[in-house]
Short mmCIF file of C-alpha atoms in Angstrom, two decimals:
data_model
loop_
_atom_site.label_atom_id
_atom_site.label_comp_id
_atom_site.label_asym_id
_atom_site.label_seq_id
_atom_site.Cartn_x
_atom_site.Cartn_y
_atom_site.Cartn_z
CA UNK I 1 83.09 98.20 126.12
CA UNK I 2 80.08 99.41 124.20
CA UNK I 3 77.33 101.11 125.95
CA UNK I 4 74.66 98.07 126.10
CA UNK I 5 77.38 96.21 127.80
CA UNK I 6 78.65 98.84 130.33
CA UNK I 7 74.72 98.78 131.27
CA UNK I 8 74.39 95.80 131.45
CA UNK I 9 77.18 95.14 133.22
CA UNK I 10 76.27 97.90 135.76
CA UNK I 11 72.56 96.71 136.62
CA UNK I 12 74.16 93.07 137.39
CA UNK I 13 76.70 94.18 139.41
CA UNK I 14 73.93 95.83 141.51
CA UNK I 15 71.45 92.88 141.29
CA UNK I 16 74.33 90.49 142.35
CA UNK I 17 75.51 92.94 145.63
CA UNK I 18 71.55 91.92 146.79
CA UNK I 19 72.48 88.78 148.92
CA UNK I 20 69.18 87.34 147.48
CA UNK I 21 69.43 83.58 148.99
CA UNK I 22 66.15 81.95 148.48
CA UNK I 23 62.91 83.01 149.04
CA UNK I 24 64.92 86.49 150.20
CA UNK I 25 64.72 88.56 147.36
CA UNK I 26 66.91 91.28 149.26
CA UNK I 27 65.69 94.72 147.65
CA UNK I 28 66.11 93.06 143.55
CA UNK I 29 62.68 93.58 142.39
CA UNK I 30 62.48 97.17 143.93
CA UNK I 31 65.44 98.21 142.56
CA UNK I 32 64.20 96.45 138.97
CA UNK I 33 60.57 98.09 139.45
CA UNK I 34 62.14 101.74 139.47
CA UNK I 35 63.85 101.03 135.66
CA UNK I 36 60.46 99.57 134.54
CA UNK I 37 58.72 102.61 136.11
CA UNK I 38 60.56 104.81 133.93
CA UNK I 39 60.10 102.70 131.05
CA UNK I 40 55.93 103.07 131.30
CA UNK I 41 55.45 99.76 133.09
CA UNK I 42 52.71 99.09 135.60
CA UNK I 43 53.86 97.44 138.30
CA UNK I 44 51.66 94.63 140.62
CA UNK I 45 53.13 93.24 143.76
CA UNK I 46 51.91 89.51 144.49
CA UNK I 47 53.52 88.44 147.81
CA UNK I 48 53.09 84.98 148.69
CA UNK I 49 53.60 82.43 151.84
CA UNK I 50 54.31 83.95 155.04
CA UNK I 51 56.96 84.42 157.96
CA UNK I 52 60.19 83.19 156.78
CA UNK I 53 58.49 81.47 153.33
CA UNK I 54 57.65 85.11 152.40
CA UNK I 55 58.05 85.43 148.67
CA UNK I 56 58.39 88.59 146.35
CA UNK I 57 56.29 88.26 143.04
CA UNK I 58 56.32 91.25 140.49
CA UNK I 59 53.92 90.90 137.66
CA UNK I 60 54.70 94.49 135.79
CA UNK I 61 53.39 95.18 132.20
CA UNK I 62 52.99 97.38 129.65
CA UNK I 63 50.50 98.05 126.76
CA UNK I 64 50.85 97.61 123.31
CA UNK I 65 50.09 100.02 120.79
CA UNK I 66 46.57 98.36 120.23
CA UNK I 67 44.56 96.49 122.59
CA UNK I 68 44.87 93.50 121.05
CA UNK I 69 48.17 93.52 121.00
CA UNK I 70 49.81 90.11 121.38
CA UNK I 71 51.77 89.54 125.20
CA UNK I 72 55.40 88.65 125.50
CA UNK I 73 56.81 87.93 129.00
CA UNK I 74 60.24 87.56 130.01
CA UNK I 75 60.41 85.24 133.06
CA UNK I 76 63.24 85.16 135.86
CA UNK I 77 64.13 84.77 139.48
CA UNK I 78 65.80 86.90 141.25
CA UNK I 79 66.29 84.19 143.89
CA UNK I 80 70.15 82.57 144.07
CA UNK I 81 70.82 79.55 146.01
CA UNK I 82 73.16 79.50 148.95
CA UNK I 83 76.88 80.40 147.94
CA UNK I 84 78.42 77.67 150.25
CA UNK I 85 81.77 77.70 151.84
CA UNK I 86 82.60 81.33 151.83
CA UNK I 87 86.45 80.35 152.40
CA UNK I 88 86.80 78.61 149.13
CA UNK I 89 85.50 81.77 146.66
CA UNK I 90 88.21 83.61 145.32
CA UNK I 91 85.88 86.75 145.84
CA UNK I 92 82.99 87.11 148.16
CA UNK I 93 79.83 85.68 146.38
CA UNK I 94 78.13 88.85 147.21
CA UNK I 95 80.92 91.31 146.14
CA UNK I 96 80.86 91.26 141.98
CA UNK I 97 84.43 91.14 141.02
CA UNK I 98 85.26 91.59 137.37
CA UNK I 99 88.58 89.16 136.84
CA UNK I 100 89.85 88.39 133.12
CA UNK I 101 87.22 89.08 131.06
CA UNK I 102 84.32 87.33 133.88
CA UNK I 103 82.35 88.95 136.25
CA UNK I 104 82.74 86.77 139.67
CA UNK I 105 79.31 86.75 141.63
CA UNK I 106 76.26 83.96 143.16
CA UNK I 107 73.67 84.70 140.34
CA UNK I 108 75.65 86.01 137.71
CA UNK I 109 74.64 83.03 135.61
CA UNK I 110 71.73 81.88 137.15
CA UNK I 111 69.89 84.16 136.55
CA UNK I 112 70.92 87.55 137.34
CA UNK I 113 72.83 87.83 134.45
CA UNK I 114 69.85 87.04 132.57
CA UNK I 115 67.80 89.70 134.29
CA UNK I 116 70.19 92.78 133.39
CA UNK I 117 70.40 91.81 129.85
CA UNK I 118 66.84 91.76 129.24
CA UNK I 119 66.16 95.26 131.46
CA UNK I 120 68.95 96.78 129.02
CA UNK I 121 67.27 95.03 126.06
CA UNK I 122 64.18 96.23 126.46
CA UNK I 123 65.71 100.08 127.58
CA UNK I 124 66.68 100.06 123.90
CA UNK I 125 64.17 98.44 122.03
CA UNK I 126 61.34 101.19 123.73
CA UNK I 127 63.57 104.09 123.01
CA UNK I 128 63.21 103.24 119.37
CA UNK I 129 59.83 101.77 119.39
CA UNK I 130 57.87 103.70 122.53
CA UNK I 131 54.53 102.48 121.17
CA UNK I 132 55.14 99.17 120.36
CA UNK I 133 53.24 95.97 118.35
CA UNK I 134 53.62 93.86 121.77
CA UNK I 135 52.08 94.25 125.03
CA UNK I 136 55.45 93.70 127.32
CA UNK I 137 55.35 91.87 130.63
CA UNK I 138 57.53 90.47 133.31
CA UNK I 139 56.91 87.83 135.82
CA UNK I 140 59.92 87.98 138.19
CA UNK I 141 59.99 85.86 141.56
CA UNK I 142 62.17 85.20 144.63
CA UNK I 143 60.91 81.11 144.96
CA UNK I 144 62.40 79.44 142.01
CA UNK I 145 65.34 77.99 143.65
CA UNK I 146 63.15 77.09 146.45
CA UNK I 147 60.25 74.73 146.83
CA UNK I 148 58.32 77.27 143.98
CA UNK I 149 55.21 76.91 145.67
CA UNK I 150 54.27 80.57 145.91
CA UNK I 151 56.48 82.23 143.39
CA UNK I 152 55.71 81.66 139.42
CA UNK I 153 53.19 78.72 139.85
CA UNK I 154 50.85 81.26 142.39
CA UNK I 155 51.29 83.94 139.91
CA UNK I 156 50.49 81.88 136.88
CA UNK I 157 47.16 81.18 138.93
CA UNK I 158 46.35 84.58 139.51
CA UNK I 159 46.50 86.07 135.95
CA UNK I 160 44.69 82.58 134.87
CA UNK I 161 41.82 83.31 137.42
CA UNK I 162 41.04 86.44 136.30
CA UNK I 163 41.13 85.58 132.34
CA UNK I 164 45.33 86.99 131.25
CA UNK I 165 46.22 85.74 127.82
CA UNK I 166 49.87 85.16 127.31
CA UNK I 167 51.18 84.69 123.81
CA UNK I 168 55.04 84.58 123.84
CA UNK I 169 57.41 84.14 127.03
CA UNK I 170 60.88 84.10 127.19
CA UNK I 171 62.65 82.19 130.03
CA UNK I 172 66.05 83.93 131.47
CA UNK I 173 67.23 80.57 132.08
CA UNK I 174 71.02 79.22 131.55
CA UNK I 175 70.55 77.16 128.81
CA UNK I 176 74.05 77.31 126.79
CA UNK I 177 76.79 75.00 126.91
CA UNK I 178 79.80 76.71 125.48
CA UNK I 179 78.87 80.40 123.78
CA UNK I 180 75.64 82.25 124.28
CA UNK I 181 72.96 81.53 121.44
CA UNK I 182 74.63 77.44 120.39
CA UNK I 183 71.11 76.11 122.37
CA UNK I 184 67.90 77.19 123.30
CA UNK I 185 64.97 75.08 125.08
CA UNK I 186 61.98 74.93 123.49
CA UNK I 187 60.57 72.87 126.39
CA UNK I 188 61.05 70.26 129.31
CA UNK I 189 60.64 66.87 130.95
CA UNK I 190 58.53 66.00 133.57
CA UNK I 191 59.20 65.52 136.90
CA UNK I 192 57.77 62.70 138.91
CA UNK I 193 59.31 61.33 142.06
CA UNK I 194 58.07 59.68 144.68
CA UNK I 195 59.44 57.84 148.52
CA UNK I 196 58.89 53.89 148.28
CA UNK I 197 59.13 52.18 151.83
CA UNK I 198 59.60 48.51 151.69
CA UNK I 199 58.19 46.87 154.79
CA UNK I 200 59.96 43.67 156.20
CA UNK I 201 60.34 43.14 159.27
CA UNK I 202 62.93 43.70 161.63
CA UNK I 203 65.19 40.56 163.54
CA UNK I 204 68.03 39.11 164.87
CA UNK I 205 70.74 39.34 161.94
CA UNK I 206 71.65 35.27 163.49
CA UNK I 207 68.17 34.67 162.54
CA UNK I 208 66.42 35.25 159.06
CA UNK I 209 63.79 32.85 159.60
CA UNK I 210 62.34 34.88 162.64
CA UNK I 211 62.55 38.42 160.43
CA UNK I 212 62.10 39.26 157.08
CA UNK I 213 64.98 41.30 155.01
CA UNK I 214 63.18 44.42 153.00
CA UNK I 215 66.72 44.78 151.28
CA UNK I 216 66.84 41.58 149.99
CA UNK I 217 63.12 41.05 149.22
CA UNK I 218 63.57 44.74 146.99
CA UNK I 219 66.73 44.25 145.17
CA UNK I 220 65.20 42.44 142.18
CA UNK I 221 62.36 44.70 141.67
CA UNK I 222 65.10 47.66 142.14
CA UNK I 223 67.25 45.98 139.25
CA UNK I 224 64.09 45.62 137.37
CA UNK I 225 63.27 49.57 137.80
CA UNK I 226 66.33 50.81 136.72
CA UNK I 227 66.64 48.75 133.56
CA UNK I 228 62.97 48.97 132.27
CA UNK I 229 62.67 51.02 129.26
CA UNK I 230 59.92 53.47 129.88
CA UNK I 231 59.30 55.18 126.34
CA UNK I 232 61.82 55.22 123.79
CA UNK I 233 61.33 59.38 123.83
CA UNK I 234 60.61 61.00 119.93
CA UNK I 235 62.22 63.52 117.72
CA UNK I 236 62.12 65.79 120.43
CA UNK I 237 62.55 64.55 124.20
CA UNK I 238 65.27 61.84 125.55
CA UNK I 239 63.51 58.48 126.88
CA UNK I 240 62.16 58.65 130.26
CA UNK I 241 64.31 58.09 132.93
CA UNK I 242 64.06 56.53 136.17
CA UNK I 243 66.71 57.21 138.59
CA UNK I 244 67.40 56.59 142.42
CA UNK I 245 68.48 59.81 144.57
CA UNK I 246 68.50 57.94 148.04
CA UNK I 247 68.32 54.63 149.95
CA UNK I 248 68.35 54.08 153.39
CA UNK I 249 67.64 51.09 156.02
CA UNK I 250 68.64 49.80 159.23
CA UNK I 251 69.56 51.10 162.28
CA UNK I 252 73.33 51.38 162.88
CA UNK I 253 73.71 48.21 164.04
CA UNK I 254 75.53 45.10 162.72
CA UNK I 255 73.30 42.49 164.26
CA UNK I 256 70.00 43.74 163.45
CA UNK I 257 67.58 42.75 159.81
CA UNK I 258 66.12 46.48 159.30
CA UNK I 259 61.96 46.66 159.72
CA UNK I 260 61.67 49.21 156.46
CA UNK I 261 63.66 50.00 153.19
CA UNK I 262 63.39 53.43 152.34
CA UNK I 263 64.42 54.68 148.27
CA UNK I 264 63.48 57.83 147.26
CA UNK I 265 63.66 58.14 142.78
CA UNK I 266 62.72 60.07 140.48
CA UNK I 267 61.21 59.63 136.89
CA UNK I 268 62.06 62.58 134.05
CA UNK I 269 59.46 61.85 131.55
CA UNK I 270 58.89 62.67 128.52
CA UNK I 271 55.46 63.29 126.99
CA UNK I 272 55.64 59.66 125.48
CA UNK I 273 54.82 58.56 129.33
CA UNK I 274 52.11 60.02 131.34
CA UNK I 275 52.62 60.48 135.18
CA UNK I 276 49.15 58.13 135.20
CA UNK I 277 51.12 55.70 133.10
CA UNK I 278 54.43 55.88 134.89
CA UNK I 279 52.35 55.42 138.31
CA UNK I 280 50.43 52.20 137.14
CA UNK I 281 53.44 50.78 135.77
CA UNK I 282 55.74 51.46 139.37
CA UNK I 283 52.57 49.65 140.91
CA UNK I 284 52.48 46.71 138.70
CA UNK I 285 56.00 45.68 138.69
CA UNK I 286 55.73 46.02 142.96
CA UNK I 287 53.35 43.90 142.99
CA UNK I 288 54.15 41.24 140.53
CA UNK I 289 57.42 40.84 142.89
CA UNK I 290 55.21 40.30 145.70
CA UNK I 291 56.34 43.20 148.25
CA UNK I 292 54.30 44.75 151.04
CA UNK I 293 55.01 48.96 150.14
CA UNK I 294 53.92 52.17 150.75
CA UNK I 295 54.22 54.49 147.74
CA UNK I 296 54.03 58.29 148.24
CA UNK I 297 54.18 60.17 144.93
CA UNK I 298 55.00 64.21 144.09
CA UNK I 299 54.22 65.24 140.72
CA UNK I 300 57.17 68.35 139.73
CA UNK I 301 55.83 69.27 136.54
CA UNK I 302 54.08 67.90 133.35
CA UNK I 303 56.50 68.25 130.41
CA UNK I 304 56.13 71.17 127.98
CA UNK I 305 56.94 71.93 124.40
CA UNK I 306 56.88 74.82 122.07
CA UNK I 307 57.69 73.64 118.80
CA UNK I 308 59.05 75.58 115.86
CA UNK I 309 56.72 78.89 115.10
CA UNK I 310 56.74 82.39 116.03
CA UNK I 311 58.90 82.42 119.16
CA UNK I 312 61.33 79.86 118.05
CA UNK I 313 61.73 81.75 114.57
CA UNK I 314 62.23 85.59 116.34
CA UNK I 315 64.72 84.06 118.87
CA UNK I 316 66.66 81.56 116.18
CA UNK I 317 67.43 84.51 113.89
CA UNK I 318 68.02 86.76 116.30
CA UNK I 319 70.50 84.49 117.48
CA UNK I 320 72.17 83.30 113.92
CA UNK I 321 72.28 87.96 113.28
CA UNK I 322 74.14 88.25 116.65
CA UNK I 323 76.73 85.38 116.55
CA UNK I 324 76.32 83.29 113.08
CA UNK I 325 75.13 80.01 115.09
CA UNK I 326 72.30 78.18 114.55
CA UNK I 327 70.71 77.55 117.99
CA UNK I 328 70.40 73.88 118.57
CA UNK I 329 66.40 73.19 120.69
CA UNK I 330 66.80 71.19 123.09
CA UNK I 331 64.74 69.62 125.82
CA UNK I 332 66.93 68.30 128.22
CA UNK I 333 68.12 69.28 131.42
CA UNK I 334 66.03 69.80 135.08
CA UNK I 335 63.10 71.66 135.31
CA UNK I 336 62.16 75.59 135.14
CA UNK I 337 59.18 77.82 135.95
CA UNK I 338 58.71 77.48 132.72
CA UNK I 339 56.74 74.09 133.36
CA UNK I 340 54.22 76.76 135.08
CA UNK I 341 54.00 79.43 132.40
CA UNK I 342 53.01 77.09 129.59
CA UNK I 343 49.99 75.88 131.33
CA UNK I 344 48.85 79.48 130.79
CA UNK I 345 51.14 80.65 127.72
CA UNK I 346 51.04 78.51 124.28
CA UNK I 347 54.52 79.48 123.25
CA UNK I 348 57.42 78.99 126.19
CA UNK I 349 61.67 79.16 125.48
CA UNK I 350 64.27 78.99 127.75
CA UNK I 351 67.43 81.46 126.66
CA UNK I 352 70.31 82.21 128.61
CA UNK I 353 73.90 82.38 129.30
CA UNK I 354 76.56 79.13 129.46
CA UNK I 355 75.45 77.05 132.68
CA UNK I 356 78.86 75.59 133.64
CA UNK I 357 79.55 77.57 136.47
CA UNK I 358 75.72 78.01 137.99
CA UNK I 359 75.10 76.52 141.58
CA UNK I 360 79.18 76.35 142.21
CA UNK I 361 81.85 78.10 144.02
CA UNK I 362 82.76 80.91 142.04
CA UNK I 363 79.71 81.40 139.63
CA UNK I 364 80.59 83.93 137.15
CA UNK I 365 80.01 85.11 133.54
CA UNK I 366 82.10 86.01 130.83
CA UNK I 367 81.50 89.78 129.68
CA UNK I 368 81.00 88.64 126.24
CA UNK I 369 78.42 86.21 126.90
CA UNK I 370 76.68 89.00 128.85
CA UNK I 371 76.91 91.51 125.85
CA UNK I 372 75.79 88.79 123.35
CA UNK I 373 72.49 87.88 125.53
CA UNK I 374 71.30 91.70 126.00
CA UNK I 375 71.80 91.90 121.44
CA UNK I 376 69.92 88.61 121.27
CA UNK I 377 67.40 89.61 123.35
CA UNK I 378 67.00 93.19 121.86
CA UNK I 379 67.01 91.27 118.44
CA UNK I 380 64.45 88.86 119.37
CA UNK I 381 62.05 92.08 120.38
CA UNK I 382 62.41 93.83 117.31
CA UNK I 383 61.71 90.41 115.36
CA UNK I 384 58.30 89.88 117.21
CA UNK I 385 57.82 93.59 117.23
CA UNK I 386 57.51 93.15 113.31
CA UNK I 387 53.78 93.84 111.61
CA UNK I 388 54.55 90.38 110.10
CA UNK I 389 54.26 89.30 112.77
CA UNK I 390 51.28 87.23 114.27
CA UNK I 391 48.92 89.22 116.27
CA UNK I 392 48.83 86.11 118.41
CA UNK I 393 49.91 82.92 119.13
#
């Protein structure tokens, strides 16, 4: 194995060992803040939420070789989500365990993996470039797989308060389908859902006439939700979507018309739709089929999009130099903290290992794919590190 892997391959082994289940980020960010330390990097602690909600921020940075040097941030979470049955992993979740080629381990792909790469990246991009073009930052937090209420959104807040400019970030993300570096995403949908309760109200099954059925009465306007075309998407994002994630009424009982319909759904938008638009047009169709409803809405994220330019360019050819592919952008998929950062930063990509195995028993990640991400990354430095280079976004 060459050196940058054996590193590499070291550092995730140790970040993986951190049982790091959401918003517990177990000891990860100290153990990362000691390599930055080394590495010149100031480091600034910004816990968030409190008892059990606590949350481990670590905004850590490092100047450029002039002041107005522009800002790249690599963004990650050091946060995994539970590992599930412990009885059905080949290997404890918790206990990396190199097998064939993959290392066996809950965040190895998502986002660990990610993590080490980037720490070994940038250990070899300052050794040959100690006073670099770019200031270097990294916003690591503990609440991404959580409700990510106080991890990147309350540190996006806090640099934007007191006036941080961010040029370029770089999202650890899994975005890959087969091989490291065949897709990157160059931004997101939207995420709008939202709890619809149909009131009716509640009878004698033997009878209708004294009750009224919210199933029945909603099934139209349901059928009518789901096949509505929302936006027909552009060259870039998917058509909106509108999906159901859970319906529920009645109450056990054979014999009884249920008082309330309950459907929770979700919309994944894409910037053709507005959550104002998608909101008035939920509304409309309601009430054009006559229903009595409650509506109670949760906005996820606006959409975001970075399109070709600076960051796309440094991370495409650094990509095409380390494995001959040409990365494919894509937008599709859930949503990241990267649907924070681009409120703050004009210039947002998501770049990571394969995703196949993230979230499941037995997450892992090949050893190649984890040697390919820390070149592309290293690559991707050195091509915004260039004096062609932009001084900012």
């Amino acid at each position: 194995m060459t050196s940058a892997l054996n590193q590499a391959l070291a550092l995730l082994k140790q970040l993986i060992a951190q049982p790091s289940v959401t918003p517990d980020d177990a000891g990860c960010q100290a153990l990362l803040g000691e390599r930055l330390l080394a590495l010149g990097f100031a480091l600034e602690w910004l816990p968030a939420g409190d008892g059990s909600a606590q949350v481990t921020n670590l905004w850590a940075t490092r100047p450029g070789a002039t002041p107005d040097a522009p800002t790249l941030v690599f963004a990650g979470h050091t946060d995994v989500v539970p590992p599930g049955p412990l009885a059905q992993w080949q290997s404890p979740p918790f206990d990396p365990t190199v097998r064939d080629g993959r290392l066996y381990g809950r965040g190895a792909s998502d986002m660990k993996g990610s993590i080490a790469a980037f720490i070994i990246a940038l250990e070899h991009f300052l050794q040959k470039n100690p006073a670099p073009n770019l200031r270097l930052a990294l916003l690591l937090t503990s609440d991404e797989e959580g409700p990510a209420t106080h991890g990147t959104t309350f540190v996006v807040e806090t640099l934007r308060a007191r006036g941080e400019r961010l040029d370029y970030c770089i999202v650890g993300e899994p975005t890959a389908v087969e091989r490291t570096g065949d897709m990157l995403k160059n931004g997101r949908r939207g995420s709008l859902s939202a709890r619809l309760t149909i009131h009716g109200i509640q009878g004698h099954i033997a009878y209708p006439h004294l009750a009224r059925n919210p199933i029945h009465q909603a099934l139209p306007a349901l059928a009518e939700l789901a096949a509505t075309q929302w936006d027909a998407g552009n060259d870039y994002f998917p058509p909106t979507s509108w999906q159901i994630s859970n319906i529920h009424a009645g109450t056990g009982a054979t014999n009884v018309i249920p008082g309330d319909l309950a459907v929770d759904f979700n919309f994944r938008f894409s910037p053709e739709s507005s959550e104002a638009s998608l909101r008035e047009r939920v509304h409309a169709l309601l009430d054009r089929h006559g229903l009595q409803y409650t509506l109670q809405w949760t906005l996820g994220g606006q959409p975001f999009f970075t399109p070709p330019g600076t960051l796309v360019d440094a991370v495409q050819r650094a990509i095409n130099r380390t494995t001959g592919l040409r990365a494919q952008l894509s937008t599709s998929g859930g949503t990241s903290d990267g649907r924070f950062i681009a409120t703050l930063c004009p210039q947002v990509i998501e770049l990571g290992p394969p995703n196949a195995s993230i979230h499941k028993i037995d997450e892992n990640l090949a050893l190649a794919d984890l040697e390919t991400l820390t070149r592309i990354y290293l690559r991707a430095l050195e091509n915004l590190n260039e004096p062609s280079a932009p001084t900012h976004a």
